[in-house]
Coordinates of C-alpha atoms and ligand atoms in Angstrom, one line a residue:
M5 CA -28.9 48.3 -71.7
A6 CA -29.1 49.7 -68.3
Q7 CA -29.9 46.3 -66.8
Q8 CA -26.3 45.2 -67.1
F9 CA -25.6 47.5 -64.1
A10 CA -28.7 46.4 -62.2
D11 CA -28.0 46.6 -58.5
P12 CA -30.9 45.1 -56.5
V13 CA -30.0 46.8 -53.2
G14 CA -29.7 50.3 -54.7
F15 CA -26.1 51.7 -54.5
S16 CA -27.1 55.0 -53.1
T17 CA -29.1 53.9 -50.1
R18 CA -26.7 51.3 -48.9
G19 CA -24.5 51.7 -45.8
S20 CA -24.1 54.3 -43.2
R21 CA -22.7 56.9 -45.6
W22 CA -25.9 56.9 -47.6
W23 CA -26.1 60.7 -47.6
R24 CA -22.9 61.1 -49.7
D25 CA -24.8 60.4 -52.8
A26 CA -28.5 60.4 -51.8
V27 CA -31.1 62.0 -54.0
I28 CA -33.3 63.9 -51.6
Y29 CA -36.8 65.0 -52.5
Q30 CA -38.0 68.3 -51.0
V31 CA -41.6 68.1 -49.9
Y32 CA -43.0 71.6 -49.5
L33 CA -45.8 70.3 -47.3
R34 CA -48.5 73.0 -47.9
S35 CA -48.4 72.2 -51.6
F36 CA -47.6 68.5 -52.0
A37 CA -50.8 66.6 -51.3
D38 CA -53.9 67.4 -49.2
G39 CA -55.2 64.4 -47.3
D40 CA -58.0 66.0 -45.3
G41 CA -59.6 68.1 -48.0
D42 CA -59.1 71.6 -46.6
G43 CA -57.1 72.7 -49.7
V44 CA -53.7 72.8 -47.8
G45 CA -51.2 69.9 -48.1
D46 CA -50.6 67.9 -44.9
L47 CA -48.9 64.9 -43.4
L48 CA -51.7 62.5 -44.4
G49 CA -51.4 63.6 -48.0
V50 CA -47.6 62.8 -48.0
R51 CA -48.3 59.4 -46.5
G52 CA -50.7 58.7 -49.4
R53 CA -48.0 59.5 -51.9
L54 CA -45.0 57.6 -50.5
R55 CA -45.4 55.0 -53.2
Y56 CA -45.1 57.7 -55.8
L57 CA -41.8 58.8 -54.2
A58 CA -40.4 55.3 -53.8
E59 CA -41.3 54.6 -57.5
L60 CA -39.7 57.9 -58.6
G61 CA -36.5 56.4 -57.1
V62 CA -35.4 59.0 -54.6
D63 CA -33.6 58.0 -51.3
A64 CA -35.0 60.5 -48.8
L65 CA -37.6 63.2 -48.2
W66 CA -36.9 66.6 -46.7
L67 CA -40.2 67.8 -45.2
T68 CA -40.5 71.6 -44.8
P69 CA -41.7 72.7 -41.3
F70 CA -44.9 71.2 -40.0
Y71 CA -44.6 72.5 -36.4
R72 CA -47.3 74.6 -34.7
S73 CA -47.1 78.0 -36.3
P74 CA -49.2 81.1 -37.0
M75 CA -47.9 80.8 -40.6
A76 CA -46.5 84.3 -41.0
D77 CA -43.8 82.7 -43.1
G78 CA -45.4 79.4 -44.2
G79 CA -44.3 77.6 -41.1
Y80 CA -40.8 79.0 -40.8
D81 CA -42.1 80.9 -37.8
V82 CA -42.4 78.1 -35.2
A83 CA -44.4 78.5 -32.0
D84 CA -43.8 75.0 -30.7
Y85 CA -41.0 72.8 -32.1
R86 CA -42.4 69.7 -30.5
A87 CA -45.9 69.9 -31.8
V88 CA -47.5 69.5 -35.2
D89 CA -49.6 72.3 -36.5
P90 CA -53.3 71.2 -36.5
G91 CA -53.5 72.2 -40.1
F92 CA -50.9 69.7 -41.0
G93 CA -52.0 66.8 -38.7
T94 CA -51.0 65.4 -35.4
L95 CA -47.9 64.2 -33.7
G96 CA -49.2 60.7 -34.4
D97 CA -49.4 61.5 -38.1
A98 CA -45.8 62.6 -38.1
E99 CA -44.7 59.4 -36.3
S100 CA -46.8 57.3 -38.8
L101 CA -45.3 59.1 -41.7
I102 CA -41.8 58.5 -40.5
Q103 CA -42.5 54.8 -40.1
D104 CA -44.3 54.5 -43.4
A105 CA -41.5 56.3 -45.2
H106 CA -39.0 53.9 -43.7
R107 CA -41.1 50.9 -44.8
H108 CA -40.9 52.4 -48.4
G109 CA -37.1 52.6 -48.1
L110 CA -37.2 56.4 -47.8
K111 CA -35.2 58.3 -45.1
V112 CA -36.8 61.4 -43.6
I113 CA -35.2 64.7 -43.0
L114 CA -37.0 67.4 -41.0
D115 CA -36.5 71.1 -41.3
I116 CA -35.4 72.8 -38.0
V117 CA -35.5 76.6 -37.6
P118 CA -32.9 77.7 -35.0
N119 CA -32.2 81.3 -36.0
H120 CA -35.6 82.6 -35.0
T121 CA -38.9 81.6 -33.4
S122 CA -42.4 82.8 -34.0
D123 CA -43.4 85.9 -32.1
R124 CA -46.1 83.7 -30.6
H125 CA -43.6 81.3 -29.2
P126 CA -44.1 81.2 -25.4
W127 CA -40.5 82.4 -24.9
F128 CA -41.1 85.5 -27.0
E129 CA -44.4 86.2 -25.4
K130 CA -42.7 86.0 -21.9
A131 CA -39.9 88.2 -23.1
V132 CA -42.3 90.9 -24.2
D133 CA -44.1 90.8 -20.8
A134 CA -41.0 90.6 -18.7
G135 CA -39.5 93.9 -19.8
P136 CA -36.0 95.3 -20.4
G137 CA -33.1 93.7 -18.7
S138 CA -35.0 90.5 -17.8
P139 CA -33.6 87.0 -18.3
E140 CA -36.6 86.3 -20.6
R141 CA -35.4 89.1 -22.9
D142 CA -31.9 87.6 -23.0
R143 CA -33.2 84.7 -25.0
Y144 CA -33.7 87.1 -27.9
I145 CA -31.7 90.1 -29.2
F146 CA -33.2 93.2 -27.6
R147 CA -31.4 96.6 -27.6
P148 CA -32.2 100.2 -26.9
G149 CA -32.4 102.4 -30.1
R150 CA -30.2 105.2 -31.1
G151 CA -32.6 108.0 -30.2
E152 CA -35.6 107.3 -32.4
L153 CA -33.5 105.1 -34.7
P154 CA -33.0 101.4 -34.6
P155 CA -29.9 100.0 -32.8
N156 CA -28.0 99.6 -36.1
D157 CA -28.5 99.7 -39.9
W158 CA -29.2 96.0 -40.5
E159 CA -31.9 95.2 -43.1
S160 CA -34.4 92.3 -43.0
V161 CA -34.1 89.7 -45.8
F162 CA -37.8 90.5 -46.4
G163 CA -37.2 94.3 -46.7
G164 CA -37.1 97.2 -44.3
P165 CA -35.2 97.5 -41.1
A166 CA -34.3 94.3 -39.2
W167 CA -35.6 95.8 -35.9
T168 CA -39.0 96.4 -34.5
R169 CA -39.7 98.6 -31.5
L170 CA -41.9 97.6 -28.6
A171 CA -44.2 99.9 -26.6
D172 CA -41.6 100.1 -23.8
G173 CA -39.1 101.6 -26.2
E174 CA -36.7 98.6 -26.7
W175 CA -36.1 97.1 -30.1
Y176 CA -35.8 93.4 -31.1
L177 CA -33.9 92.0 -34.0
H178 CA -35.6 90.0 -36.8
L179 CA -33.5 89.2 -39.8
F180 CA -36.7 88.0 -41.5
A181 CA -40.3 89.1 -40.7
P182 CA -41.2 91.0 -37.5
E183 CA -43.1 87.8 -36.6
Q184 CA -39.7 86.0 -36.6
P185 CA -37.6 87.4 -33.7
D186 CA -33.9 86.2 -33.8
L187 CA -32.8 84.1 -30.9
N188 CA -29.7 85.0 -28.8
W189 CA -27.3 82.1 -29.3
E190 CA -25.0 83.5 -26.6
N191 CA -27.6 82.3 -24.1
P192 CA -26.9 78.7 -23.0
E193 CA -30.6 78.0 -22.6
V194 CA -31.0 78.4 -26.3
H195 CA -28.3 75.8 -27.0
A196 CA -29.8 73.3 -24.6
E197 CA -33.3 73.8 -26.0
F198 CA -32.3 73.1 -29.6
E199 CA -30.3 70.0 -28.7
D200 CA -33.3 68.8 -26.8
I201 CA -35.6 69.5 -29.8
M202 CA -33.3 67.5 -32.0
R203 CA -33.3 64.6 -29.7
F204 CA -37.1 64.7 -29.5
W205 CA -37.3 64.1 -33.2
L206 CA -34.3 61.8 -33.5
D207 CA -36.0 59.6 -30.8
R208 CA -39.0 59.4 -33.2
G209 CA -36.8 58.0 -35.9
V210 CA -35.9 60.9 -38.2
D211 CA -32.7 60.5 -40.2
G212 CA -31.6 64.1 -40.0
F213 CA -32.3 67.8 -40.2
R214 CA -32.2 70.5 -42.8
I215 CA -31.0 73.5 -40.8
D216 CA -32.7 76.7 -41.8
V217 CA -30.5 79.8 -42.0
A218 CA -27.6 77.7 -40.7
H219 CA -25.3 80.8 -41.4
G220 CA -27.4 83.1 -39.2
M221 CA -27.3 82.3 -35.5
V222 CA -24.2 84.2 -34.5
K223 CA -23.9 87.9 -35.0
A224 CA -20.7 90.0 -35.1
P225 CA -19.8 91.2 -31.5
G226 CA -21.2 94.6 -30.7
L227 CA -23.7 94.3 -33.6
P228 CA -21.8 96.8 -35.9
D229 CA -23.4 98.6 -38.8
A230 CA -23.2 96.9 -42.2
G231 CA -22.3 100.3 -43.5
H232 CA -24.5 100.3 -46.6
T233 CA -28.1 99.7 -47.8
G234 CA -29.2 97.0 -50.3
Q235 CA -27.7 94.4 -48.0
I236 CA -29.9 91.6 -49.2
S237 CA -28.5 91.8 -52.7
M238 CA -25.2 90.9 -51.1
L239 CA -26.6 87.6 -49.6
G240 CA -24.3 84.8 -50.6
N241 CA -21.8 87.1 -52.3
A242 CA -20.2 89.3 -49.6
E243 CA -19.6 89.6 -45.9
L244 CA -22.3 90.8 -43.6
P245 CA -22.1 91.3 -39.9
Y246 CA -25.1 89.0 -39.2
F247 CA -24.4 86.1 -41.6
D248 CA -21.6 83.5 -41.9
Q249 CA -19.8 84.6 -38.7
D250 CA -17.0 82.2 -37.6
G251 CA -18.7 81.5 -34.3
V252 CA -21.6 79.7 -36.0
H253 CA -19.4 76.7 -36.5
D254 CA -19.2 76.0 -32.8
I255 CA -23.0 75.4 -32.9
H256 CA -22.7 73.0 -35.8
R257 CA -20.0 71.1 -34.0
S258 CA -22.1 70.6 -31.0
W259 CA -25.1 69.5 -33.1
R260 CA -22.8 67.0 -34.9
R261 CA -22.2 65.3 -31.6
V262 CA -25.9 65.0 -31.1
L263 CA -26.5 63.7 -34.6
D264 CA -23.6 61.2 -34.4
A265 CA -25.2 59.6 -31.3
Y266 CA -28.2 58.7 -33.6
G267 CA -26.5 58.3 -36.9
G268 CA -28.5 61.3 -38.2
I269 CA -27.3 63.9 -40.7
G270 CA -27.3 67.7 -40.8
V271 CA -27.8 69.7 -44.0
A272 CA -26.9 73.4 -43.9
E273 CA -29.1 76.0 -45.6
A274 CA -26.1 78.3 -45.6
W275 CA -25.5 81.4 -47.8
A276 CA -21.8 82.0 -47.8
P277 CA -19.8 84.4 -49.9
N278 CA -17.9 81.7 -51.8
A279 CA -17.4 77.9 -52.1
E280 CA -14.6 77.9 -49.6
R281 CA -16.6 79.6 -46.9
L282 CA -19.5 77.2 -47.6
A283 CA -17.2 74.2 -47.3
R284 CA -16.5 75.2 -43.7
Y285 CA -20.0 74.1 -42.8
V286 CA -19.2 70.5 -43.9
R287 CA -15.8 70.0 -42.2
P288 CA -15.6 66.5 -40.7
D289 CA -16.8 67.5 -37.3
E290 CA -19.6 69.8 -38.6
L291 CA -22.6 69.1 -40.8
H292 CA -22.8 66.5 -43.5
Q293 CA -24.0 68.5 -46.4
A294 CA -24.7 72.1 -47.5
F295 CA -26.9 73.3 -50.3
N296 CA -25.0 74.4 -53.2
F297 CA -26.7 77.7 -54.1
H298 CA -23.8 78.8 -56.3
Y299 CA -24.8 76.0 -58.7
L300 CA -28.5 77.0 -58.5
Q301 CA -27.5 80.5 -59.4
A302 CA -25.3 79.6 -62.4
G303 CA -26.6 80.6 -65.8
W304 CA -27.2 78.2 -68.7
S305 CA -23.6 78.6 -70.0
A306 CA -21.0 75.9 -70.4
A307 CA -18.2 78.0 -69.1
E308 CA -20.2 79.1 -66.0
L309 CA -21.5 75.7 -65.2
R310 CA -18.1 74.2 -65.5
R311 CA -16.6 76.9 -63.3
V312 CA -19.2 76.3 -60.6
I313 CA -18.9 72.6 -60.8
D314 CA -15.1 72.7 -60.5
E315 CA -15.2 75.2 -57.6
S316 CA -17.8 73.2 -55.8
L317 CA -16.0 69.9 -56.1
A318 CA -12.7 71.4 -55.1
A319 CA -14.1 73.2 -52.1
A320 CA -16.2 70.3 -50.7
G321 CA -13.3 67.9 -51.6
S322 CA -10.8 69.9 -49.6
V323 CA -12.8 69.0 -46.4
G324 CA -13.7 65.5 -47.5
A325 CA -17.4 66.3 -47.9
P326 CA -19.7 65.4 -50.8
T327 CA -21.0 68.2 -53.0
T328 CA -24.7 68.8 -53.4
W329 CA -26.5 69.9 -56.5
V330 CA -29.7 72.0 -56.3
L331 CA -31.7 73.4 -59.2
S332 CA -34.9 74.7 -57.4
N333 CA -36.5 75.0 -54.0
H334 CA -39.4 76.8 -52.4
D335 CA -37.6 80.1 -52.2
V336 CA -36.5 80.6 -55.8
Q337 CA -38.0 80.9 -59.2
R338 CA -38.5 77.4 -60.7
H339 CA -35.7 76.5 -63.1
V340 CA -37.9 75.7 -66.2
T341 CA -38.7 79.5 -66.0
R342 CA -35.2 80.6 -65.1
Y343 CA -33.8 78.7 -68.1
G344 CA -36.0 80.6 -70.5
G345 CA -39.5 79.2 -70.0
G346 CA -41.8 77.4 -72.4
W347 CA -40.4 74.5 -74.5
L348 CA -36.9 76.0 -74.3
G349 CA -36.9 76.1 -70.5
A350 CA -38.3 72.6 -70.3
R351 CA -35.8 71.3 -72.8
R352 CA -32.9 72.8 -70.8
A353 CA -34.4 71.5 -67.6
R354 CA -34.3 68.0 -68.9
A355 CA -30.7 68.4 -69.8
A356 CA -30.0 70.0 -66.4
A357 CA -31.5 67.1 -64.6
M358 CA -29.3 64.6 -66.4
L359 CA -26.3 66.8 -65.7
M360 CA -27.1 67.1 -62.0
L361 CA -27.7 63.4 -61.6
A362 CA -24.5 62.5 -63.3
L363 CA -22.3 64.8 -61.1
P364 CA -20.5 63.3 -58.1
G365 CA -22.3 63.8 -54.8
S366 CA -25.9 64.2 -53.6
A367 CA -28.8 65.8 -55.5
Y368 CA -31.9 67.6 -54.4
V369 CA -35.2 67.4 -56.3
Y370 CA -37.8 70.1 -55.4
Q371 CA -41.3 68.7 -55.7
G372 CA -42.7 69.3 -59.1
E373 CA -39.4 69.7 -60.9
E374 CA -39.8 66.1 -61.9
L375 CA -43.0 67.2 -63.7
G376 CA -41.3 70.2 -65.3
L377 CA -43.6 72.7 -63.6
P378 CA -42.8 76.3 -64.5
E379 CA -43.1 79.3 -62.1
V380 CA -46.7 80.6 -62.0
T381 CA -46.3 84.3 -62.7
D382 CA -49.9 85.4 -62.9
L383 CA -51.4 84.5 -59.5
P384 CA -54.2 86.9 -58.6
A385 CA -53.2 89.6 -56.2
E386 CA -55.3 88.3 -53.3
Y387 CA -53.0 85.2 -53.1
L388 CA -49.8 87.1 -52.8
L389 CA -49.2 87.1 -49.1
D390 CA -45.6 86.0 -48.8
P391 CA -43.6 88.3 -46.5
Q392 CA -40.8 88.4 -49.1
W393 CA -43.0 90.7 -51.1
G394 CA -41.6 93.3 -48.8
N395 CA -38.4 92.8 -50.7
G396 CA -39.9 93.1 -54.1
R397 CA -40.5 89.4 -55.0
G398 CA -42.8 86.8 -53.5
R399 CA -42.4 83.1 -53.6
E400 CA -45.9 81.8 -54.2
G401 CA -45.1 81.2 -57.9
C402 CA -42.9 78.2 -57.0
R403 CA -45.2 76.9 -54.3
V404 CA -48.4 76.1 -56.4
P405 CA -49.9 72.7 -55.5
I406 CA -48.8 69.6 -57.4
P407 CA -51.1 68.4 -60.1
W408 CA -51.6 64.7 -59.7
A409 CA -54.5 63.6 -61.8
Y410 CA -57.8 64.4 -63.6
T411 CA -58.5 67.2 -66.0
E412 CA -59.6 70.1 -63.8
P413 CA -57.8 72.1 -61.1
P414 CA -56.7 71.2 -58.4
F415 CA -55.9 68.0 -60.3
G416 CA -56.3 65.6 -57.4
F417 CA -54.3 67.7 -55.0
S418 CA -57.2 67.4 -52.6
P419 CA -59.5 64.4 -52.2
P420 CA -62.7 64.5 -54.3
G421 CA -65.1 67.1 -52.9
G422 CA -62.2 68.9 -51.2
G423 CA -62.1 72.7 -50.8
E424 CA -60.3 75.1 -53.1
S425 CA -56.5 74.7 -53.0
W426 CA -54.7 77.4 -51.0
L427 CA -53.1 78.7 -54.3
P428 CA -55.0 78.1 -57.5
V429 CA -53.5 75.6 -59.9
P430 CA -53.3 76.8 -63.6
A431 CA -55.8 75.0 -65.9
E432 CA -52.9 74.4 -68.4
W433 CA -51.3 72.0 -66.0
R434 CA -53.8 69.4 -67.1
N435 CA -51.0 68.3 -69.5
L436 CA -48.5 68.1 -66.7
T437 CA -50.3 65.9 -64.2
V438 CA -48.5 62.8 -62.8
D439 CA -51.1 60.6 -64.4
V440 CA -50.6 62.2 -67.9
Q441 CA -46.9 62.0 -67.6
L442 CA -46.8 58.4 -66.5
R443 CA -48.5 57.5 -69.7
D444 CA -45.9 59.3 -71.9
S445 CA -42.5 57.7 -72.0
R446 CA -41.1 61.0 -73.2
S447 CA -42.4 63.1 -70.3
M448 CA -40.2 64.9 -67.8
L449 CA -41.4 62.4 -65.1
C450 CA -40.4 59.4 -67.1
L451 CA -37.0 61.0 -67.7
Y452 CA -36.4 61.5 -64.0
R453 CA -37.6 58.0 -63.2
E454 CA -35.3 56.5 -65.8
A455 CA -32.3 58.6 -64.8
L456 CA -32.8 57.8 -61.1
R457 CA -33.2 54.1 -61.9
I458 CA -29.9 54.1 -63.9
R459 CA -28.2 56.2 -61.2
A460 CA -29.2 53.8 -58.4
G461 CA -27.8 50.8 -60.2
H462 CA -24.7 52.2 -61.9
P463 CA -21.5 51.9 -59.9
A464 CA -20.0 55.1 -61.5
L465 CA -22.8 57.4 -60.5
G466 CA -23.2 59.0 -57.1
D467 CA -20.2 59.6 -54.9
G468 CA -16.8 59.6 -56.6
E469 CA -14.7 61.5 -59.0
L470 CA -15.2 63.2 -62.3
R471 CA -12.8 63.6 -65.2
W472 CA -13.5 66.2 -67.9
L473 CA -13.1 65.1 -71.5
D474 CA -12.2 67.3 -74.5
A475 CA -15.4 68.5 -76.1
P476 CA -16.5 71.0 -78.8
E477 CA -17.2 74.5 -77.6
G478 CA -20.4 74.8 -75.6
V479 CA -20.4 71.1 -74.6
L480 CA -19.6 69.8 -71.2
M481 CA -18.4 66.2 -71.3
F482 CA -17.0 64.1 -68.5
E483 CA -16.3 60.6 -67.5
R484 CA -17.3 58.8 -64.3
E485 CA -15.4 55.6 -63.5
P486 CA -16.2 52.9 -64.1
G487 CA -17.6 53.3 -67.6
L488 CA -20.0 56.2 -67.8
V489 CA -19.8 59.3 -70.0
C490 CA -22.1 62.3 -69.7
A491 CA -22.3 65.1 -72.3
V492 CA -24.4 68.2 -72.2
N493 CA -24.7 70.4 -75.2
V494 CA -25.3 73.9 -73.8
G495 CA -24.6 75.5 -77.2
D496 CA -27.1 76.1 -80.0
E497 CA -25.9 73.7 -82.7
P498 CA -26.2 69.9 -82.8
V499 CA -22.8 68.2 -82.2
R500 CA -21.4 64.9 -83.1
L501 CA -19.6 63.2 -80.2
D502 CA -17.7 60.1 -80.8
V503 CA -18.3 58.3 -77.5
P504 CA -17.2 54.7 -77.7
G505 CA -20.0 52.9 -76.0
T506 CA -23.7 52.4 -75.7
L507 CA -26.2 55.1 -75.2
L508 CA -28.0 54.7 -71.9
L509 CA -30.3 57.7 -71.8
S510 CA -30.7 61.0 -73.6
S511 CA -32.8 64.0 -72.8
E512 CA -33.8 64.4 -76.5
R513 CA -33.8 61.8 -79.2
M514 CA -30.4 61.9 -80.9
K515 CA -30.5 62.4 -84.7
D516 CA -27.7 61.1 -87.0
G517 CA -25.6 60.4 -83.9
K518 CA -25.7 64.1 -83.0
L519 CA -26.6 65.6 -79.6
G520 CA -29.0 68.5 -80.2
P521 CA -28.8 71.9 -78.5
D522 CA -29.8 72.0 -74.9
A523 CA -29.7 68.3 -74.6
A524 CA -27.8 65.7 -72.5
A525 CA -26.8 62.1 -72.9
W526 CA -25.3 59.3 -70.9
W527 CA -23.3 56.5 -72.4
A528 CA -22.0 53.2 -70.9
T529 CA -18.4 52.9 -72.1
V530 CA -15.9 50.2 -71.9
S531 CA -12.9 51.2 -69.8
A532 CA -9.5 50.5 -71.4
Ligands
GLC10 C1 -35.1 79.9 -45.2 C2 -36.3 79.3 -45.8 C3 -37.3 80.3 -46.2 C4 -37.7 81.1 -44.9 C5 -36.4 81.7 -44.3 C6 -36.7 82.2 -42.9 O1 -34.4 80.7 -46.1 O2 -35.9 78.4 -46.8 O3 -38.4 79.8 -46.8 O4 -38.5 82.2 -45.3 O5 -35.4 80.7 -44.1 O6 -36.9 81.1 -42.0

């Protein structure tokens, strides 16, 4: 059935605007594949799995940071932006990975962390040594306190005050862990350094950057108090004096010029109070994409999903940008669990994948979601080291290593005879390994592969428009031109849908022509 749309080139990777409908696979490096047997994922491990990713049918990889780092925040605390951490490999490995990925038809997006460095970055070490008032301190945000109190009431995303005091009495700002001092983006040296870092990697062939905390670099003038506690619960919902300040867009504009010189793309990890504010990051002279966290946060309800989809499309469309769709990443609870866990969560996740891949724009797949992995909620206490525990919830549960093969943990994550994996893999995952799922045409993995294969070949999918169709309550149904209808039954009763056309794919077997609860289907229709 799907073959009638076969497109040998692959619609979504063709042309210079490939990113407008790319499916981008997030590799959380520490947990994807361990090539050298030390129990931690690495670049060698990714190189060995490129075929898997090409066969899955994604267009690009986003690699989480592999730079030299003391790993206070899993590599988001960078000590040298031009070096590979020895635990992840060498610069040569990074170069080989970029080349191999390209040979497999996969683009490569690196993670760049411009809001803060590691406290072991030479700049910060020099700033500490040089003392108050020095040009070295001006690369960061140092201030005197208010008596014994920090300079203002800002709170760290990881809990506690966003300021740490040095022995000489000055305080430095860190919106994340104390090991992640914020850079001062009013200092021209900081601008020059990051443009140079981008060129360093673009010269090595990368296709773009995911920009960490893209909403964070600029702070409100005078660093005014936020005025209340519990600031982190406001993230992405309300205004804060240290996030989503207008001045941040000048930085994105200057990066766009660098990116354009290479044909690279920029993806904003930006938390903004609403879809309009988020769309500002993807204006024509700024970044190419922004993660759509409002979609990720939507509950499993037809009305809520429809509202977020409409708002997202309208806001991105108003600036001519594509929308992105994200269900999971390395910072949030995995969506199988968010959607109710167990068979229910998995069933909804199947439907959610088909919905996401039918919507206009670009989609992100977080490693392991194609296997239907749930959040691991019972990791032993000795493994819970994430700095975000300071704020009540750690993120290890969504970062457990990928189960590839065999019947015992760590399921082929490390080569035979390798060490223990850095986080233990649950024994129950023996039924979720890639090997097991490839042998079962009804598995989550086969559903993703089939949906991605159809998406790549079907002219209606990817970039474009969506038209909502009338549907029974609890059902989302829309048409993509030419000739594709997607329906998702978010309700709890089976529904009969009279779609004139041929069924291409469904997340559950349809019975008596009815779409079951928590299920989705795609039909090829004949346009009038
Ligand atoms: C981003 C990353 C997260 C990290 C934080 C600080 O939100 O996704 O993992 O902890 O930035 O760099």
